[in-house]
Coordinates of C-alpha atoms in Angstrom, one line a residue:
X345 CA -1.6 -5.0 22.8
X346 CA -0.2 -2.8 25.9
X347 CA 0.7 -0.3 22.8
X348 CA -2.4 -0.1 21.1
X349 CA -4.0 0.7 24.3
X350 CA -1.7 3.3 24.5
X351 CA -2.7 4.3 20.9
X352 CA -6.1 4.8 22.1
X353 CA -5.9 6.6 25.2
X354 CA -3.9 9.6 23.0
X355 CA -6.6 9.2 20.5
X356 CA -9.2 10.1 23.0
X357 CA -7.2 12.6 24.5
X358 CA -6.0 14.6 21.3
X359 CA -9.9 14.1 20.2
X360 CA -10.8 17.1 22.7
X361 CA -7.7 18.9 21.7
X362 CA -7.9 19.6 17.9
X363 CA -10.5 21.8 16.0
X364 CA -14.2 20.6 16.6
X365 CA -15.3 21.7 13.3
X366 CA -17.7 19.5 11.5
X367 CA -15.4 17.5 9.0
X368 CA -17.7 18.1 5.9
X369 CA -16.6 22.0 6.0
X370 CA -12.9 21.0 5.2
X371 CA -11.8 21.2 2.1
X372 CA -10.5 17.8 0.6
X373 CA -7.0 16.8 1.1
X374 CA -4.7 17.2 -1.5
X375 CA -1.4 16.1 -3.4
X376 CA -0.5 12.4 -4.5
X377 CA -1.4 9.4 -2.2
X378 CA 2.1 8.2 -1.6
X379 CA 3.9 11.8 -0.9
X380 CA 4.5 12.4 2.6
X381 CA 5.1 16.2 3.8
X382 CA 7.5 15.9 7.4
X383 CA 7.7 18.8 9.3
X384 CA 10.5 19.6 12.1
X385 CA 13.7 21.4 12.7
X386 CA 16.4 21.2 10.0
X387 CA 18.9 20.5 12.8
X388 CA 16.9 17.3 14.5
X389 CA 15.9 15.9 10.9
X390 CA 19.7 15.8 9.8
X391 CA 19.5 13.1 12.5
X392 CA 15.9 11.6 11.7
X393 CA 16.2 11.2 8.1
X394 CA 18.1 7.9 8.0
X395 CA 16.1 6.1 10.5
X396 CA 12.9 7.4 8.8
X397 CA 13.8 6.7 5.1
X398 CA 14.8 3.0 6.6
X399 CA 11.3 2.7 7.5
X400 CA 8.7 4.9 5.5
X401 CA 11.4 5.5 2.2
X402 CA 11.7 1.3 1.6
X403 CA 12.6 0.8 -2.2
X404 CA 11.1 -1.2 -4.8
X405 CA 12.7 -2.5 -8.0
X406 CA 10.5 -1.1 -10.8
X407 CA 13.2 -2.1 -12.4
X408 CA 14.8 1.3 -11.2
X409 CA 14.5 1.8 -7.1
X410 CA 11.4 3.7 -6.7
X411 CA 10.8 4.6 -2.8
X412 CA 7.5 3.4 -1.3
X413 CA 6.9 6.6 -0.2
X414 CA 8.0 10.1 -1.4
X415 CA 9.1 12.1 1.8
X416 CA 9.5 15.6 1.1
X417 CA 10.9 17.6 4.3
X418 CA 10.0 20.8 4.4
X419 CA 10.5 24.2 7.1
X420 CA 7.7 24.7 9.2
X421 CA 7.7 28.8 7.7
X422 CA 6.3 26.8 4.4
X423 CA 3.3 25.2 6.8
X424 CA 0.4 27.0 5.4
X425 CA 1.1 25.9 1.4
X426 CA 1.4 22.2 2.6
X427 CA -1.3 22.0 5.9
X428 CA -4.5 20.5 3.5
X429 CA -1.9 17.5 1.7
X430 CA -3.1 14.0 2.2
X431 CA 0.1 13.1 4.4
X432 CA 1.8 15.2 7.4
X433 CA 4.1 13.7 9.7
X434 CA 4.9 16.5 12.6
X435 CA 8.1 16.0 14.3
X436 CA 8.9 17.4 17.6
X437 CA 10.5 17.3 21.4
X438 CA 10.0 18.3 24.6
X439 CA 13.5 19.8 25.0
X440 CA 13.1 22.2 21.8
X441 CA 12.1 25.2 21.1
X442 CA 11.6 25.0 17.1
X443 CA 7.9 26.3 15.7
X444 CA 6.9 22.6 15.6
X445 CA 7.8 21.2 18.7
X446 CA 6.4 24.8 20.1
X447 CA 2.9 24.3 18.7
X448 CA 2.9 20.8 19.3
X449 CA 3.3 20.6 22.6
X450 CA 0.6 23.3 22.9
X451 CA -1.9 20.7 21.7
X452 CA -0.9 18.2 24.1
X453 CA -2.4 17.9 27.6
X454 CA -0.1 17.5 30.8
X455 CA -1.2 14.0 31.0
X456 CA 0.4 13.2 27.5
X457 CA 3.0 14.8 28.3
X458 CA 4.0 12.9 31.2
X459 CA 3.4 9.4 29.1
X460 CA 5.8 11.2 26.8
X461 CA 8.5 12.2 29.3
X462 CA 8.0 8.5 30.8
X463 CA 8.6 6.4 27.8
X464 CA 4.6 5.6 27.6
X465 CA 3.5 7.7 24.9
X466 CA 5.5 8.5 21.1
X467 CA 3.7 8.2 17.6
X468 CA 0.0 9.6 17.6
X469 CA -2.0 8.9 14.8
X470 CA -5.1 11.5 13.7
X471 CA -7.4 11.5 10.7
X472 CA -9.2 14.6 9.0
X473 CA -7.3 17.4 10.7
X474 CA -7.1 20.3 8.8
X475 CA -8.5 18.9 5.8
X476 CA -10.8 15.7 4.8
X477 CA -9.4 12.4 3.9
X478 CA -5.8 13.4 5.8
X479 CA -3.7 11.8 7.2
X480 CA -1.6 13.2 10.1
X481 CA 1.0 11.5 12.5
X482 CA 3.0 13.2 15.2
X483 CA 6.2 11.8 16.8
X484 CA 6.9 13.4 19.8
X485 CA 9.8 12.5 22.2
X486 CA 12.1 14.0 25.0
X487 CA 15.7 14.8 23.1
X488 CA 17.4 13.7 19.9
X489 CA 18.5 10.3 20.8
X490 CA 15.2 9.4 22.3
X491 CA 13.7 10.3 19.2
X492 CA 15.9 8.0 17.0
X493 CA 16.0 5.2 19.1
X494 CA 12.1 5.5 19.2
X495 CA 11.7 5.8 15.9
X496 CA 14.3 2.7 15.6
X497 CA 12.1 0.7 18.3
X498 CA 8.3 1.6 17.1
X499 CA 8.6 2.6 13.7
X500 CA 7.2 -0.1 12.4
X501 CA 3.9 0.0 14.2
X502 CA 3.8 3.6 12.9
X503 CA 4.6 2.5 9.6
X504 CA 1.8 0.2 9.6
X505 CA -0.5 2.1 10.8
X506 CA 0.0 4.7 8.1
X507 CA -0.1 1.4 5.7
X508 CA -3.4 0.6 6.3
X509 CA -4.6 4.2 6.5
X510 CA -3.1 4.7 3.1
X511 CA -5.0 1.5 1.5
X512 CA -8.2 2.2 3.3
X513 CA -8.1 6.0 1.9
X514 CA -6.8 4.3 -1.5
X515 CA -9.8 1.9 -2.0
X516 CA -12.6 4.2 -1.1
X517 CA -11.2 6.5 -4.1
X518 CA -11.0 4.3 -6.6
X519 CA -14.4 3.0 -5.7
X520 CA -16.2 5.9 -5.4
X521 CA -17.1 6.1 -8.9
X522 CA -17.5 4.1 -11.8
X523 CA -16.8 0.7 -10.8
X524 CA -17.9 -1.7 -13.5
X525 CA -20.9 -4.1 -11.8
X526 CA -21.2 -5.6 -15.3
X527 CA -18.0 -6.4 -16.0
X528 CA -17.6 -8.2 -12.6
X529 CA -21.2 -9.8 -13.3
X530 CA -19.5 -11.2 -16.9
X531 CA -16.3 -12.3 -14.6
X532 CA -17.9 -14.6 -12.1
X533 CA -20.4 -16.2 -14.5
X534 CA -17.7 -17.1 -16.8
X535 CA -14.7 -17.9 -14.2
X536 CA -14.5 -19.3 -10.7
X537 CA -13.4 -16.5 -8.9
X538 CA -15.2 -12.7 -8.2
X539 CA -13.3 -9.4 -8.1
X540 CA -14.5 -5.9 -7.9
X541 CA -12.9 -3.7 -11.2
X542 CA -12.7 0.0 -11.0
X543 CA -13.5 2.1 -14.3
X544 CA -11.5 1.6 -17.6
X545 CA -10.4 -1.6 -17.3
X546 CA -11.4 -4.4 -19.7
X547 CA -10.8 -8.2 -20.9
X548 CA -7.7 -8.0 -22.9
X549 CA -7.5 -12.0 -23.3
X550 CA -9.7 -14.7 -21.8
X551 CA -9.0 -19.1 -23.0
X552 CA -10.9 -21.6 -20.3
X553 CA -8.8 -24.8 -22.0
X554 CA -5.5 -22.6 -20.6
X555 CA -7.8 -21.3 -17.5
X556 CA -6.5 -17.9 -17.2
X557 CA -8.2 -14.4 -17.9
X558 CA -6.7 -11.1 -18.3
X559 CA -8.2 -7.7 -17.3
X560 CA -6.1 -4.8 -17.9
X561 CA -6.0 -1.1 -17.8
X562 CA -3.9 1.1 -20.5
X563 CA -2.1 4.9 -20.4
X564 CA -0.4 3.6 -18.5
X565 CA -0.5 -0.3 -19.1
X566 CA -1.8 -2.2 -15.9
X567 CA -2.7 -5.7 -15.6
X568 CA -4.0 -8.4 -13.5
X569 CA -3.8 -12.4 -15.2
X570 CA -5.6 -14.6 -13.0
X571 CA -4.6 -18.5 -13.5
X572 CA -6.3 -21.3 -12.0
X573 CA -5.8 -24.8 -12.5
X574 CA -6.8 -28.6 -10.7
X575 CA -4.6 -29.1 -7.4
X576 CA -2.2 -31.9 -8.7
X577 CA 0.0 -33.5 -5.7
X578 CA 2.8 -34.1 -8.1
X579 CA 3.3 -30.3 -8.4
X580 CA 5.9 -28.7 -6.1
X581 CA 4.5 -25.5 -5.6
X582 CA 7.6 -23.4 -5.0
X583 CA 8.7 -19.9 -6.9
X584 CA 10.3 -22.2 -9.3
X585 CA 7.2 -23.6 -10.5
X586 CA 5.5 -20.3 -10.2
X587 CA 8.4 -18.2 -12.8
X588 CA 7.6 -21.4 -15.2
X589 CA 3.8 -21.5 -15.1
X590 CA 3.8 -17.4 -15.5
X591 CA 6.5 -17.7 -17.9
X592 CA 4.6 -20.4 -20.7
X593 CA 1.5 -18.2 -20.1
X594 CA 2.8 -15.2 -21.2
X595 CA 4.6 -16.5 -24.1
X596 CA 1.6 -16.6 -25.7
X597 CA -0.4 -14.3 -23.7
X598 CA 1.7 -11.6 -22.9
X599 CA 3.7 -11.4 -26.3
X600 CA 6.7 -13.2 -24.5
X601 CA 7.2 -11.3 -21.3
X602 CA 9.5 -13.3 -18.9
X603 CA 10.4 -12.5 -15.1
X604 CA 13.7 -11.7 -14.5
X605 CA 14.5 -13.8 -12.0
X606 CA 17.6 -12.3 -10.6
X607 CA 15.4 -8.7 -9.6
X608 CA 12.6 -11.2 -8.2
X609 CA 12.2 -12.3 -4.5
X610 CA 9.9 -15.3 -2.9
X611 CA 8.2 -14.6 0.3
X612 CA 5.9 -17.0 2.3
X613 CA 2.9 -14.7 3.3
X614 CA -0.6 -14.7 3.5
X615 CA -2.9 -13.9 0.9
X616 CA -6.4 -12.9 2.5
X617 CA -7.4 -16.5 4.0
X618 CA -4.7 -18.6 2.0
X619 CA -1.3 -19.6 2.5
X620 CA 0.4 -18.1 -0.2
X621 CA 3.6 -17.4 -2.0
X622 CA 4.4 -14.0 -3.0
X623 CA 6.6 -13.4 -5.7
X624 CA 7.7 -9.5 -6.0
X625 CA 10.4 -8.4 -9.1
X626 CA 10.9 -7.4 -12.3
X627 CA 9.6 -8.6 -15.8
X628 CA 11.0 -7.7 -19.6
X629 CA 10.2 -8.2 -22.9
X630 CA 13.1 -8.7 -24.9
X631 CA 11.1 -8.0 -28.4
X632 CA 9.6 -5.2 -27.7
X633 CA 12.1 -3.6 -25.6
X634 CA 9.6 -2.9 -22.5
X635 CA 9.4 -4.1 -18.7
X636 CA 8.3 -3.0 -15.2
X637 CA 7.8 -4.4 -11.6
X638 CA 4.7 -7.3 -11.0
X639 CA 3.7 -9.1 -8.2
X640 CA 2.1 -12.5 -7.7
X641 CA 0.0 -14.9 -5.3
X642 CA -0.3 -18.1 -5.5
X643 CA -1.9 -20.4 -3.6
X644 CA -3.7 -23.8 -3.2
X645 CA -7.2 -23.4 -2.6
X646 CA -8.5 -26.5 -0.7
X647 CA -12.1 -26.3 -1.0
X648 CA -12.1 -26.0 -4.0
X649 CA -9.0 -28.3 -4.5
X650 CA -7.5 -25.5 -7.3
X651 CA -4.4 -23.8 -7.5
X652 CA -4.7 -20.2 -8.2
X653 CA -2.1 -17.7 -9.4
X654 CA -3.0 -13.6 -9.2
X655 CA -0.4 -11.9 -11.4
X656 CA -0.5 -8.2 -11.8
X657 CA 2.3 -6.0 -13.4
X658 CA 2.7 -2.0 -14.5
X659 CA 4.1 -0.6 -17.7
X660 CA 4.5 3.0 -17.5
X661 CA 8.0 4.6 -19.0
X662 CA 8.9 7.8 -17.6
X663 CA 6.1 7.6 -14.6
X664 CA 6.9 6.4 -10.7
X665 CA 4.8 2.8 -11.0
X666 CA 4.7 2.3 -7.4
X667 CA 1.1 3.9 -7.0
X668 CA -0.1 2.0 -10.0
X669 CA 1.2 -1.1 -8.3
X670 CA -0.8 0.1 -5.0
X671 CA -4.0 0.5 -7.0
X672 CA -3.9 -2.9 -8.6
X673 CA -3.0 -4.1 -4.9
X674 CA -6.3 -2.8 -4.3
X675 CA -8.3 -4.6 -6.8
X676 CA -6.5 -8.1 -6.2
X677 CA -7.2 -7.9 -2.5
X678 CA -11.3 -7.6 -3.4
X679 CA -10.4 -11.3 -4.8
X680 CA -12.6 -14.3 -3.8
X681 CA -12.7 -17.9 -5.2
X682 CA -15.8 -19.5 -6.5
X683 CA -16.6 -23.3 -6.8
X684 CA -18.1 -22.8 -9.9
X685 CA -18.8 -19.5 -12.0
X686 CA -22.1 -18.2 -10.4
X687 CA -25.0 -19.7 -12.6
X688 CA -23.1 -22.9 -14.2
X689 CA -25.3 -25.8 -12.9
X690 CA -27.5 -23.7 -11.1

């Protein structure tokens, strides 16, 4: 909490400090979601790059090791090509005299700078700087070592920060046009669930005697099976269960994909308002010679007294998939059960 608060004070105080242009004169952000420009000194990021890449550059199996994010370093003599992308992380200290640190510590106030020289002060977050729908973050910090330890110590909060920026910014895009109101009109009087769907995506597969539906995207392939079935106490719901069920459904209903189970990991997490367990890994298809990453939740749903399963998986040779995987992300996480589909018994 005592960080947050923190969080906030610099907010304010940076608010009177940056340009006071209205932000609908600024042109739109650029660049892909998930690439990240950093900015500092060549010498101090030959000591920040580990740390960093621990932290923003986590890989996922897709099945190659795709980074999260895509950090690009770059001089601060290339800032005006790179000032309107989506992502900017500016690096600096107090005991530098690099460009960055330079004109950072022109925008900071001698109050901030004291929080910074006393421990109190590190990461700063700030939206819609020099260009709309940005995203900017500053770490500032005394000397070298303070800055790695820092980013060591807080990284994660500013790693989640810029997490739920990313999926905020991420959603309002691909709703902003074309989202299919009949489609998800269709879905919840026919199944007992909602879920918003953006543009292009369609009913590849639907069978209520299997209860499962699948809604799926193409160039490139992306697709979300959602499985429900009656809460049964004699089922052991455990990521062995889970590969079978997903498994025996997609023999049929996926041409025989199955997970590999060796790339695929079990976590215990929460899925909205559920309980859930998250399966995150690889699948293949022997037959047709194809695979990618998925992900799953599944969960017991106890008003309903239902199990539910949300499987979602990207097939795109040649492409990074971890963006696709974000934007299905998206779409699960507008998810909802329903007693009954909307008008059955109404």
């Amino acid at each position: 909490m005592k960080m947050y608060s923190i969080i906030l004070v610099i907010l304010l105080s940076f608010s009177l400090l940056f340009f006071q242009s209205n932000c609908s004169t600024k042109v739109r952000a650029q660049g892909e979601d998930n690439l990240v420009y950093i900015f500092c000194d060549s010498s101090g990021w030959s000591y920040y790059q580990e740390p960093f890449e621990k932290i923003f550059g986590q890989f996922v199996r897709t099945p190659i090791m795709e980074s999260e994010y895509n950090l690009q370093w770059r001089s601060f003599d290339q800032w005006e090509t790179y000032k309107n992308y989506k992502n900017i992380f500016l690096i600096g200290r107090l005991d530098a005299k690099d460009a960055v640190s330079l004109n950072i510590k022109n925008l900071l106030n001698p109050e901030i700078i004291e929080g910074v020289q006393s421990g109190k002060y590190f990461y700063i977050p700030q939206k819609d700087v020099w260009a709309r729908d940005q995203y900017v973050l500053f770490f500032v910090s005394t000397s070298v070592s303070d800055m790695v330890q820092k980013i060591l110590d807080l990284g994660d909060l500013a790693y989640n920060d810029f997490r739920n920026y990313y999926f905020s910014r991420l959603k309002e895009q691909m709703f902003s046009r074309m989202e299919q109101k009949s489609l998800q009109r269709y879905v919840e009087s026919h199944f007992p669930f909602t879920m918003r769907i953006q543009h292009d995506y369609f009913i590849a597969n639907e069978d209520l005697d299997e209860n499962f539906v699948w809604i799926r995207r193409i160039n490139p392939d992306r697709s979300i099976l959602v499985h429900w079935l009656p809460y049964d106490s004699s089922i052991i719901l455990n990521s062995h269960w889970i590969i079978e069920e997903r498994n025996r459904l997609a023999e049929n209903t996926l041409s025989g994909d199955v997970v590999v189970e060796e790339e695929t990991k079990a976590y215990a997490t929460r899925f909205k308002n559920w309980n859930a367990i998250k399966l995150e890994g690889t699948w293949r298809n022997d037959s047709l010679v194809v695979g990618g990453p998925f992900k799953n939740f599944t969960f017991i749903d106890s008003l309903t007294d239902r199990i539910y399963m949300i499987d979602y998986y990207v097939q795109a040779i040649g492409k990074r998939k971890v963006l696709f995987l974000d934007q299905l992300t998206v779409l699960v996480h507008t998810f909802d059960v329903l007693d009954k589909p909307k008008g059955v018994g109404d």
